[in-house]
Amino acid sequence: MSVLHRIVVLLLSSAICMSCGGGNSAPISPVTDPPVKVNLSNASFSGGYALVFIASGFYLAGSFQADGQGNITNGVEDLNDFTGLFNTNRGFAGTYTVEPDGAGTAKVASPLGTSTFDFVLDGSGGGSIIAVNGDHGTGFVAQQDPSAFSLSSLSGDWAFSFAGMGSTGGTATAAGRFSMDGQGNITAGTEDHNEAGTINANAGFTGTFASPSTTDGNGAATFSCAALGTSHFAYYVVSRNKMLFLSLDPSEPLVGSADKQQATTFSGSSLNGDYTFFLTGSSTSGFIVEAGRLTGDGNGSITSAAFGENDPQNAGFAGSYTISANGRGTATVTSPGGTSAFAFYMVSPSEAVFVEADAGGNVASGSLALLQGAPFLTSSAAGSYVFLLAGAHLCSPLQPQEATTANWHWRGRCCAASGRTLRPGFSMRPVRQQLEVIETGHRPEVTLRPATLRDFLPIFANRDIPKNRAR
């Protein structure tokens, strides 16, 4: 389920800046191998689901039932429109169609009107969505476990990551942890909060959780922090190990997720091995998108580290870290661009979430995942995958229906094996340990060169984009 957090982080980046040029390799030609048949159907979309959707004008979280026959019922959603709470507990219903490769379309009707969405299922209980009319946006769905719809099921220690807008209108991010006693009480809460470069580090908080609905897993939560005030959230239970959150405060709209910590005590040895990371946010000079890898030695040092930003580079860095028993850590890293500080929270020795903790304007959040299955070769990418990309394109938009906006949202399914066909007219091949993608047919031909797509390589090559499986 950790894939869900990284999708949320991607959505919260506000934009992914891409240049018109990028790279020095020649455009590739589409290949003609037949697409892989995954054999999904309407029956593959059945049960209760929680969702998060982020558009240019609002954040939304909710849940619904899919009946496996093309009908969406019992939908409920909460929405925050940045200028004030727009609506809570709003009902919706609709219909959907799933194609054999997992791609689908849904029409959803609420008191505000009817919206159409494109989506793609990953075949393992989740999927990615984009809007194709109205507000352009991106999101995901996650299948719920109804047996977790109780406070007792949620007892334990949790790490979380939220991002959105702050009270002053700038970007805001937060990461932290808390303990739940199974009766709705939050204890031992601490968070690191960054709003437009103003840092509140290791701020303690308490709070309460109202019991989730036994029908849809929706509940209300309150975090009370002496340094930051009281925050109100709607939450949706995904499982005993995952919750989704939406802020209900007009002063600071935030969205994010929480994962149950998989260890009772952490230490410096908890960060031990090779990891990939993904980071998004904003700075005084524009948007930030970074992806890379690092090695934690289990003894406080970060080595063998490299990253690529949304401008063409692949810089090395090194640093040091400490980890407390509750899983909160701090890290300082130095690269050719300078020295940066981070606060992070361990979910397990295989996973962590973090926020940048530098005063002065940089506001970023991200996640860390342990590499599995190394060494990686071109053949390591073989298989069928789903993906979700979102951001800003500084040249012409990728999708015609978004020609009046600077944002683009792109979803689909693909297979990768040294130039295999993805969907018809959509091809991908590795280039210098990176990827080139070309799309032809009903949309303008677009080549994403290595300098543009390099940020997503760890996601393609690792576990953050799950293989699309039939079931």
GROMACS .gro file of C-alpha atoms in nm:
model
  471
    1MET     CA    1   0.000   0.000   0.000
    2SER     CA    2   0.296   0.236   0.025
    3VAL     CA    3   0.248   0.322  -0.341
    4LEU     CA    4  -0.051   0.533  -0.237
    5HIS     CA    5   0.160   0.776  -0.041
    6ARG     CA    6   0.397   0.836  -0.328
    7ILE     CA    7   0.108   0.904  -0.563
    8VAL     CA    8  -0.024   1.161  -0.317
    9VAL     CA    9   0.317   1.326  -0.296
   10LEU     CA   10   0.326   1.343  -0.677
   11LEU     CA   11  -0.016   1.506  -0.689
   12LEU     CA   12   0.077   1.764  -0.428
   13SER     CA   13   0.373   1.897  -0.624
   14SER     CA   14   0.151   2.172  -0.774
   15ALA     CA   15   0.346   2.138  -1.098
   16ILE     CA   16   0.628   1.949  -1.264
   17CYS     CA   17   0.825   2.193  -1.474
   18MET     CA   18   0.947   2.065  -1.808
   19SER     CA   19   1.153   2.244  -2.070
   20CYS     CA   20   1.085   2.245  -2.442
   21GLY     CA   21   1.422   2.090  -2.527
   22GLY     CA   22   1.590   1.848  -2.291
   23GLY     CA   23   1.841   1.578  -2.365
   24ASN     CA   24   2.051   1.529  -2.673
   25SER     CA   25   1.923   1.199  -2.805
   26ALA     CA   26   1.731   1.167  -3.131
   27PRO     CA   27   1.355   1.110  -3.124
   28ILE     CA   28   1.258   0.745  -3.126
   29SER     CA   29   1.019   0.582  -3.368
   30PRO     CA   30   0.707   0.401  -3.249
   31VAL     CA   31   0.727   0.023  -3.253
   32THR     CA   32   0.460  -0.219  -3.365
   33ASP     CA   33   0.462  -0.503  -3.112
   34PRO     CA   34   0.104  -0.596  -3.012
   35PRO     CA   35  -0.014  -0.453  -2.678
   36VAL     CA   36  -0.032  -0.680  -2.377
   37LYS     CA   37  -0.382  -0.803  -2.290
   38VAL     CA   38  -0.450  -0.784  -1.917
   39ASN     CA   39  -0.812  -0.906  -1.922
   40LEU     CA   40  -0.968  -0.678  -1.663
   41SER     CA   41  -1.340  -0.592  -1.674
   42ASN     CA   42  -1.619  -0.421  -1.481
   43ALA     CA   43  -1.605  -0.713  -1.239
   44SER     CA   44  -1.247  -0.612  -1.151
   45PHE     CA   45  -1.385  -0.292  -0.995
   46SER     CA   46  -1.598  -0.416  -0.709
   47GLY     CA   47  -1.627  -0.324  -0.341
   48GLY     CA   48  -1.567  -0.016  -0.131
   49TYR     CA   49  -1.305   0.240  -0.232
   50ALA     CA   50  -1.153   0.552  -0.078
   51LEU     CA   51  -1.037   0.829  -0.309
   52VAL     CA   52  -0.833   1.146  -0.323
   53PHE     CA   53  -0.867   1.396  -0.608
   54ILE     CA   54  -0.673   1.722  -0.652
   55ALA     CA   55  -0.760   1.989  -0.908
   56SER     CA   56  -0.653   2.345  -0.971
   57GLY     CA   57  -0.940   2.478  -0.760
   58PHE     CA   58  -1.000   2.227  -0.482
   59TYR     CA   59  -0.895   1.919  -0.283
   60LEU     CA   60  -1.138   1.628  -0.243
   61ALA     CA   61  -1.150   1.302  -0.046
   62GLY     CA   62  -1.428   1.049  -0.035
   63SER     CA   63  -1.546   0.692  -0.064
   64PHE     CA   64  -1.794   0.492  -0.272
   65GLN     CA   65  -1.914   0.143  -0.363
   66ALA     CA   66  -1.855  -0.017  -0.705
   67ASP     CA   67  -2.084  -0.313  -0.774
   68GLY     CA   68  -1.871  -0.493  -1.035
   69GLN     CA   69  -2.143  -0.436  -1.296
   70GLY     CA   70  -2.075  -0.074  -1.388
   71ASN     CA   71  -2.257   0.113  -1.110
   72ILE     CA   72  -2.120   0.351  -0.844
   73THR     CA   73  -2.337   0.392  -0.534
   74ASN     CA   74  -2.323   0.522  -0.175
   75GLY     CA   75  -2.069   0.788  -0.265
   76VAL     CA   76  -1.975   1.048  -0.004
   77GLU     CA   77  -1.712   1.319  -0.039
   78ASP     CA   78  -1.558   1.614   0.144
   79LEU     CA   79  -1.422   1.910  -0.048
   80ASN     CA   80  -1.202   2.209   0.039
   81ASP     CA   81  -1.181   2.480  -0.227
   82PHE     CA   82  -0.883   2.682  -0.088
   83THR     CA   83  -1.093   2.991  -0.004
   84GLY     CA   84  -1.311   2.818   0.253
   85LEU     CA   85  -1.485   2.492   0.310
   86PHE     CA   86  -1.708   2.429   0.007
   87ASN     CA   87  -1.897   2.113   0.099
   88THR     CA   88  -1.887   1.815   0.335
   89ASN     CA   89  -2.055   1.476   0.332
   90ARG     CA   90  -2.190   1.536  -0.018
   91GLY     CA   91  -2.345   1.233  -0.183
   92PHE     CA   92  -2.274   1.113  -0.536
   93ALA     CA   93  -2.344   0.817  -0.766
   94GLY     CA   94  -2.257   0.717  -1.119
   95THR     CA   95  -2.159   0.455  -1.372
   96TYR     CA   96  -1.829   0.317  -1.505
   97THR     CA   97  -1.681   0.098  -1.776
   98VAL     CA   98  -1.353  -0.094  -1.753
   99GLU     CA   99  -1.166  -0.203  -2.067
  100PRO     CA  100  -0.964  -0.528  -2.078
  101ASP     CA  101  -0.634  -0.343  -2.027
  102GLY     CA  102  -0.762  -0.174  -1.709
  103ALA     CA  103  -0.838   0.168  -1.858
  104GLY     CA  104  -1.188   0.297  -1.797
  105THR     CA  105  -1.430   0.587  -1.785
  106ALA     CA  106  -1.668   0.693  -1.508
  107LYS     CA  107  -1.955   0.945  -1.505
  108VAL     CA  108  -2.038   1.073  -1.158
  109ALA     CA  109  -2.338   1.289  -1.061
  110SER     CA  110  -2.352   1.502  -0.744
  111PRO     CA  111  -2.560   1.807  -0.641
  112LEU     CA  112  -2.303   2.018  -0.828
  113GLY     CA  113  -2.354   1.843  -1.162
  114THR     CA  114  -2.205   1.556  -1.363
  115SER     CA  115  -1.833   1.496  -1.413
  116THR     CA  116  -1.651   1.250  -1.639
  117PHE     CA  117  -1.328   1.083  -1.534
  118ASP     CA  118  -1.073   0.862  -1.707
  119PHE     CA  119  -0.909   0.603  -1.483
  120VAL     CA  120  -0.687   0.298  -1.500
  121LEU     CA  121  -0.690   0.005  -1.256
  122ASP     CA  122  -0.368  -0.154  -1.136
  123GLY     CA  123  -0.531  -0.496  -1.091
  124SER     CA  124  -0.443  -0.516  -0.720
  125GLY     CA  125  -0.715  -0.307  -0.560
  126GLY     CA  126  -0.636   0.047  -0.668
  127GLY     CA  127  -0.615   0.281  -0.962
  128SER     CA  128  -0.531   0.628  -1.091
  129ILE     CA  129  -0.781   0.885  -1.217
  130ILE     CA  130  -0.788   1.211  -1.412
  131ALA     CA  131  -1.078   1.443  -1.494
  132VAL     CA  132  -1.159   1.493  -1.860
  133ASN     CA  133  -1.416   1.768  -1.817
  134GLY     CA  134  -1.461   2.056  -1.575
  135ASP     CA  135  -1.168   2.107  -1.339
  136HIS     CA  136  -0.855   1.930  -1.458
  137GLY     CA  137  -0.699   1.720  -1.187
  138THR     CA  138  -0.549   1.391  -1.080
  139GLY     CA  139  -0.617   1.140  -0.807
  140PHE     CA  140  -0.634   0.776  -0.710
  141VAL     CA  141  -0.863   0.518  -0.556
  142ALA     CA  142  -0.773   0.251  -0.299
  143GLN     CA  143  -0.983  -0.050  -0.208
  144GLN     CA  144  -1.107  -0.040   0.150
  145ASP     CA  145  -1.110  -0.313   0.412
  146PRO     CA  146  -1.444  -0.277   0.598
  147SER     CA  147  -1.315  -0.484   0.890
  148ALA     CA  148  -1.090  -0.187   0.974
  149PHE     CA  149  -1.383   0.057   1.017
  150SER     CA  150  -1.347   0.093   1.395
  151LEU     CA  151  -1.128   0.287   1.638
  152SER     CA  152  -0.990  -0.034   1.786
  153SER     CA  153  -0.861  -0.139   1.444
  154LEU     CA  154  -0.670   0.188   1.415
  155SER     CA  155  -0.481   0.163   1.743
  156GLY     CA  156  -0.104   0.188   1.721
  157ASP     CA  157   0.163   0.428   1.595
  158TRP     CA  158   0.121   0.621   1.271
  159ALA     CA  159   0.346   0.830   1.044
  160PHE     CA  160   0.186   1.088   0.816
  161SER     CA  161   0.260   1.336   0.537
  162PHE     CA  162   0.034   1.629   0.440
  163ALA     CA  163   0.077   1.907   0.186
  164GLY     CA  164  -0.123   2.190   0.036
  165MET     CA  165  -0.160   2.562   0.104
  166GLY     CA  166  -0.078   2.758   0.418
  167SER     CA  167  -0.268   3.035   0.590
  168THR     CA  168  -0.062   3.299   0.403
  169GLY     CA  169  -0.134   3.147   0.062
  170GLY     CA  170   0.206   2.982   0.019
  171THR     CA  171   0.289   2.614  -0.012
  172ALA     CA  172   0.267   2.419   0.313
  173THR     CA  173   0.391   2.070   0.403
  174ALA     CA  174   0.394   1.866   0.722
  175ALA     CA  175   0.518   1.526   0.829
  176GLY     CA  176   0.486   1.367   1.169
  177ARG     CA  177   0.373   1.077   1.383
  178PHE     CA  178   0.121   1.003   1.657
  179SER     CA  179  -0.011   0.716   1.868
  180MET     CA  180  -0.376   0.609   1.886
  181ASP     CA  181  -0.513   0.425   2.189
  182GLY     CA  182  -0.800   0.249   2.012
  183GLN     CA  183  -1.058   0.472   2.178
  184GLY     CA  184  -1.014   0.784   1.970
  185ASN     CA  185  -0.738   0.959   2.166
  186ILE     CA  186  -0.413   1.081   2.007
  187THR     CA  187  -0.102   1.089   2.222
  188ALA     CA  188   0.272   1.141   2.163
  189GLY     CA  189   0.205   1.345   1.850
  190THR     CA  190   0.489   1.540   1.692
  191GLU     CA  191   0.522   1.708   1.353
  192ASP     CA  192   0.754   1.917   1.141
  193HIS     CA  193   0.568   2.190   0.954
  194ASN     CA  194   0.700   2.410   0.673
  195GLU     CA  195   0.489   2.696   0.543
  196ALA     CA  196   0.660   2.910   0.279
  197GLY     CA  197   0.993   2.853   0.452
  198THR     CA  198   0.870   2.918   0.807
  199ILE     CA  199   0.963   2.610   1.011
  200ASN     CA  200   0.796   2.464   1.318
  201ALA     CA  201   1.018   2.171   1.410
  202ASN     CA  202   0.925   1.876   1.632
  203ALA     CA  203   0.601   2.046   1.742
  204GLY     CA  204   0.401   1.837   1.987
  205PHE     CA  205   0.028   1.780   1.952
  206THR     CA  206  -0.263   1.580   2.088
  207GLY     CA  207  -0.604   1.515   1.937
  208THR     CA  208  -0.907   1.298   1.891
  209PHE     CA  209  -1.062   1.069   1.630
  210ALA     CA  210  -1.437   1.023   1.604
  211SER     CA  211  -1.543   0.670   1.523
  212PRO     CA  212  -1.540   0.599   1.150
  213SER     CA  213  -1.863   0.514   0.975
  214THR     CA  214  -1.911   0.139   0.959
  215THR     CA  215  -2.053   0.192   0.608
  216ASP     CA  216  -1.786   0.400   0.432
  217GLY     CA  217  -1.493   0.438   0.674
  218ASN     CA  218  -1.536   0.818   0.697
  219GLY     CA  219  -1.468   1.000   1.023
  220ALA     CA  220  -1.355   1.330   1.172
  221ALA     CA  221  -1.025   1.403   1.347
  222THR     CA  222  -0.880   1.700   1.534
  223PHE     CA  223  -0.512   1.778   1.592
  224SER     CA  224  -0.436   2.035   1.864
  225CYS     CA  225  -0.087   2.184   1.858
  226ALA     CA  226   0.032   2.465   2.088
  227ALA     CA  227   0.262   2.601   1.816
  228LEU     CA  228   0.023   2.567   1.520
  229GLY     CA  229  -0.328   2.576   1.664
  230THR     CA  230  -0.612   2.330   1.608
  231SER     CA  231  -0.663   2.155   1.274
  232HIS     CA  232  -0.975   1.968   1.165
  233PHE     CA  233  -0.971   1.677   0.921
  234ALA     CA  234  -1.198   1.434   0.745
  235TYR     CA  235  -1.035   1.092   0.729
  236TYR     CA  236  -1.113   0.779   0.530
  237VAL     CA  237  -0.996   0.438   0.643
  238VAL     CA  238  -0.834   0.228   0.373
  239SER     CA  239  -0.707  -0.054   0.594
  240ARG     CA  240  -0.561  -0.117   0.938
  241ASN     CA  241  -0.237   0.027   0.798
  242LYS     CA  242  -0.356   0.319   0.582
  243MET     CA  243  -0.576   0.630   0.619
  244LEU     CA  244  -0.639   0.925   0.384
  245PHE     CA  245  -0.684   1.280   0.519
  246LEU     CA  246  -0.838   1.607   0.397
  247SER     CA  247  -0.816   1.930   0.596
  248LEU     CA  248  -1.151   2.096   0.666
  249ASP     CA  249  -0.994   2.428   0.766
  250PRO     CA  250  -1.032   2.721   0.523
  251SER     CA  251  -0.709   2.873   0.656
  252GLU     CA  252  -0.488   2.577   0.558
  253PRO     CA  253  -0.626   2.326   0.306
  254LEU     CA  254  -0.412   2.011   0.321
  255VAL     CA  255  -0.442   1.658   0.190
  256GLY     CA  256  -0.234   1.350   0.261
  257SER     CA  257  -0.213   1.005   0.411
  258ALA     CA  258  -0.095   0.818   0.719
  259ASP     CA  259   0.071   0.476   0.740
  260LYS     CA  260   0.092   0.260   1.051
  261GLN     CA  261   0.450   0.234   1.172
  262GLN     CA  262   0.579  -0.121   1.143
  263ALA     CA  263   0.820  -0.111   1.438
  264THR     CA  264   0.777  -0.012   1.801
  265THR     CA  265   1.128   0.129   1.838
  266PHE     CA  266   1.357   0.285   1.578
  267SER     CA  267   1.723   0.382   1.581
  268GLY     CA  268   2.001   0.487   1.344
  269SER     CA  269   2.028   0.127   1.227
  270SER     CA  270   1.671   0.148   1.089
  271LEU     CA  271   1.805   0.334   0.782
  272ASN     CA  272   2.035   0.070   0.642
  273GLY     CA  273   2.063  -0.013   0.272
  274ASP     CA  274   2.000   0.137  -0.071
  275TYR     CA  275   1.691   0.357  -0.113
  276THR     CA  276   1.516   0.554  -0.384
  277PHE     CA  277   1.348   0.884  -0.303
  278PHE     CA  278   1.105   1.125  -0.464
  279LEU     CA  279   1.061   1.490  -0.361
  280THR     CA  280   0.830   1.765  -0.486
  281GLY     CA  281   0.750   2.119  -0.379
  282SER     CA  282   0.833   2.481  -0.449
  283SER     CA  283   1.112   2.731  -0.394
  284THR     CA  284   1.156   3.105  -0.435
  285SER     CA  285   1.266   3.043  -0.795
  286GLY     CA  286   0.999   2.794  -0.902
  287PHE     CA  287   0.886   2.435  -0.865
  288ILE     CA  288   1.104   2.152  -0.734
  289VAL     CA  289   1.098   1.794  -0.861
  290GLU     CA  290   1.373   1.553  -0.758
  291ALA     CA  291   1.423   1.179  -0.772
  292GLY     CA  292   1.730   0.980  -0.685
  293ARG     CA  293   1.894   0.718  -0.471
  294LEU     CA  294   2.104   0.704  -0.154
  295THR     CA  295   2.268   0.457   0.079
  296GLY     CA  296   2.216   0.469   0.454
  297ASP     CA  297   2.491   0.289   0.642
  298GLY     CA  298   2.286   0.220   0.957
  299ASN     CA  299   2.530   0.433   1.155
  300GLY     CA  300   2.434   0.791   1.074
  301SER     CA  301   2.597   0.846   0.733
  302ILE     CA  302   2.443   0.892   0.386
  303THR     CA  303   2.669   0.790   0.096
  304SER     CA  304   2.655   0.680  -0.268
  305ALA     CA  305   2.383   0.935  -0.329
  306ALA     CA  306   2.271   1.097  -0.655
  307PHE     CA  307   1.964   1.281  -0.775
  308GLY     CA  308   1.814   1.434  -1.087
  309GLU     CA  309   1.608   1.751  -1.077
  310ASN     CA  310   1.357   1.888  -1.325
  311ASP     CA  311   1.647   2.066  -1.490
  312PRO     CA  312   1.907   1.844  -1.663
  313GLN     CA  313   2.153   1.729  -1.400
  314ASN     CA  314   2.251   1.426  -1.201
  315ALA     CA  315   2.422   1.562  -0.894
  316GLY     CA  316   2.588   1.367  -0.618
  317PHE     CA  317   2.543   1.442  -0.249
  318ALA     CA  318   2.634   1.305   0.093
  319GLY     CA  319   2.519   1.370   0.446
  320SER     CA  320   2.442   1.251   0.796
  321TYR     CA  321   2.130   1.158   0.990
  322THR     CA  322   1.995   1.070   1.334
  323ILE     CA  323   1.680   0.872   1.422
  324SER     CA  324   1.490   0.880   1.752
  325ALA     CA  325   1.311   0.586   1.907
  326ASN     CA  326   0.971   0.713   1.784
  327GLY     CA  327   1.091   0.710   1.423
  328ARG     CA  328   1.152   1.084   1.384
  329GLY     CA  329   1.482   1.160   1.215
  330THR     CA  330   1.678   1.459   1.097
  331ALA     CA  331   1.920   1.469   0.805
  332THR     CA  332   2.165   1.719   0.661
  333VAL     CA  333   2.283   1.669   0.303
  334THR     CA  334   2.534   1.861   0.094
  335SER     CA  335   2.531   1.875  -0.286
  336PRO     CA  336   2.683   2.112  -0.544
  337GLY     CA  337   2.377   2.332  -0.487
  338GLY     CA  338   2.445   2.375  -0.115
  339THR     CA  339   2.340   2.220   0.216
  340SER     CA  340   1.982   2.125   0.299
  341ALA     CA  341   1.812   2.003   0.615
  342PHE     CA  342   1.526   1.754   0.636
  343ALA     CA  343   1.302   1.600   0.899
  344PHE     CA  344   1.176   1.249   0.830
  345TYR     CA  345   0.957   0.985   0.989
  346MET     CA  346   1.014   0.614   0.949
  347VAL     CA  347   0.716   0.400   0.859
  348SER     CA  348   0.939   0.093   0.864
  349PRO     CA  349   1.305   0.020   0.786
  350SER     CA  350   1.188   0.003   0.422
  351GLU     CA  351   0.996   0.330   0.404
  352ALA     CA  352   0.993   0.689   0.532
  353VAL     CA  353   0.826   1.025   0.462
  354PHE     CA  354   1.005   1.359   0.494
  355VAL     CA  355   0.982   1.737   0.466
  356GLU     CA  356   1.248   1.994   0.389
  357ALA     CA  357   1.333   2.191   0.702
  358ASP     CA  358   1.526   2.486   0.556
  359ALA     CA  359   1.407   2.835   0.643
  360GLY     CA  360   1.388   3.088   0.364
  361GLY     CA  361   1.144   2.965   0.101
  362ASN     CA  362   1.203   2.602   0.002
  363VAL     CA  363   0.894   2.395   0.081
  364ALA     CA  364   0.912   2.030  -0.026
  365SER     CA  365   0.801   1.685   0.086
  366GLY     CA  366   0.875   1.336  -0.030
  367SER     CA  367   0.921   0.970   0.048
  368LEU     CA  368   1.194   0.710   0.069
  369ALA     CA  369   1.167   0.342  -0.029
  370LEU     CA  370   1.415   0.057   0.010
  371LEU     CA  371   1.542  -0.079  -0.321
  372GLN     CA  372   1.442  -0.440  -0.377
  373GLY     CA  373   1.553  -0.685  -0.642
  374ALA     CA  374   1.889  -0.528  -0.736
  375PRO     CA  375   2.092  -0.543  -0.954
  376PHE     CA  376   1.869  -0.372  -1.211
  377LEU     CA  377   1.904  -0.438  -1.583
  378THR     CA  378   1.703  -0.330  -1.887
  379SER     CA  379   1.512  -0.654  -1.853
  380SER     CA  380   1.416  -0.556  -1.496
  381ALA     CA  381   1.157  -0.318  -1.640
  382ALA     CA  382   0.977  -0.588  -1.840
  383GLY     CA  383   0.611  -0.621  -1.754
  384SER     CA  384   0.280  -0.438  -1.756
  385TYR     CA  385   0.243  -0.118  -1.551
  386VAL     CA  386   0.007   0.166  -1.472
  387PHE     CA  387   0.129   0.522  -1.427
  388LEU     CA  388   0.009   0.867  -1.327
  389LEU     CA  389   0.195   1.188  -1.409
  390ALA     CA  390   0.082   1.542  -1.332
  391GLY     CA  391   0.230   1.887  -1.353
  392ALA     CA  392   0.293   2.186  -1.577
  393HIS     CA  393   0.422   2.193  -1.934
  394LEU     CA  394   0.587   2.516  -2.043
  395CYS     CA  395   0.538   2.440  -2.413
  396SER     CA  396   0.216   2.315  -2.572
  397PRO     CA  397  -0.006   2.101  -2.345
  398LEU     CA  398  -0.011   1.727  -2.399
  399GLN     CA  399  -0.387   1.698  -2.401
  400PRO     CA  400  -0.606   1.902  -2.640
  401GLN     CA  401  -0.885   1.947  -2.385
  402GLU     CA  402  -0.640   2.128  -2.160
  403ALA     CA  403  -0.518   2.375  -2.419
  404THR     CA  404  -0.636   2.670  -2.209
  405THR     CA  405  -0.439   2.571  -1.898
  406ALA     CA  406  -0.078   2.527  -1.800
  407ASN     CA  407  -0.146   2.199  -1.621
  408TRP     CA  408  -0.143   1.854  -1.775
  409HIS     CA  409  -0.256   1.524  -1.629
  410TRP     CA  410  -0.166   1.197  -1.789
  411ARG     CA  411  -0.267   0.845  -1.701
  412GLY     CA  412  -0.241   0.511  -1.874
  413ARG     CA  413  -0.102   0.162  -1.871
  414CYS     CA  414   0.215   0.041  -2.036
  415CYS     CA  415   0.456  -0.242  -2.071
  416ALA     CA  416   0.830  -0.191  -2.090
  417ALA     CA  417   1.087  -0.422  -2.242
  418SER     CA  418   1.339  -0.240  -2.457
  419GLY     CA  419   1.092  -0.082  -2.695
  420ARG     CA  420   0.774  -0.288  -2.653
  421THR     CA  421   0.443  -0.127  -2.744
  422LEU     CA  422   0.250   0.028  -2.457
  423ARG     CA  423  -0.101   0.114  -2.569
  424PRO     CA  424  -0.150   0.159  -2.945
  425GLY     CA  425   0.070   0.446  -3.061
  426PHE     CA  426   0.248   0.475  -2.727
  427SER     CA  427   0.602   0.338  -2.692
  428MET     CA  428   0.881   0.338  -2.438
  429ARG     CA  429   1.243   0.228  -2.438
  430PRO     CA  430   1.537   0.267  -2.200
  431VAL     CA  431   1.796   0.528  -2.298
  432ARG     CA  432   2.117   0.558  -2.096
  433GLN     CA  433   1.943   0.406  -1.790
  434GLN     CA  434   1.656   0.647  -1.850
  435LEU     CA  435   1.341   0.632  -2.058
  436GLU     CA  436   1.204   0.788  -2.374
  437VAL     CA  437   0.831   0.786  -2.437
  438ILE     CA  438   0.656   0.873  -2.764
  439GLU     CA  439   0.283   0.901  -2.824
  440THR     CA  440   0.118   0.914  -3.166
  441GLY     CA  441  -0.228   0.877  -3.311
  442HIS     CA  442  -0.521   1.074  -3.171
  443ARG     CA  443  -0.296   1.320  -2.986
  444PRO     CA  444  -0.002   1.527  -3.106
  445GLU     CA  445   0.324   1.334  -3.115
  446VAL     CA  446   0.525   1.407  -2.801
  447THR     CA  447   0.873   1.284  -2.723
  448LEU     CA  448   0.976   1.292  -2.357
  449ARG     CA  449   1.353   1.297  -2.366
  450PRO     CA  450   1.572   1.163  -2.086
  451ALA     CA  451   1.626   1.503  -1.927
  452THR     CA  452   1.252   1.542  -1.899
  453LEU     CA  453   1.159   1.197  -1.775
  454ARG     CA  454   1.464   1.117  -1.565
  455ASP     CA  455   1.280   1.218  -1.249
  456PHE     CA  456   1.038   0.931  -1.292
  457LEU     CA  457   1.289   0.653  -1.356
  458PRO     CA  458   1.303   0.532  -0.993
  459ILE     CA  459   0.925   0.515  -0.999
  460PHE     CA  460   0.913   0.317  -1.323
  461ALA     CA  461   1.204   0.092  -1.225
  462ASN     CA  462   1.098   0.034  -0.866
  463ARG     CA  463   0.766  -0.048  -0.698
  464ASP     CA  464   0.590   0.290  -0.703
  465ILE     CA  465   0.403   0.211  -1.024
  466PRO     CA  466   0.255  -0.134  -0.965
  467LYS     CA  467   0.233  -0.395  -1.234
  468ASN     CA  468  -0.112  -0.415  -1.389
  469ARG     CA  469  -0.237  -0.764  -1.303
  470ALA     CA  470  -0.549  -0.945  -1.415
  471ARG     CA  471  -0.759  -1.106  -1.146
   0.00000   0.00000   0.00000
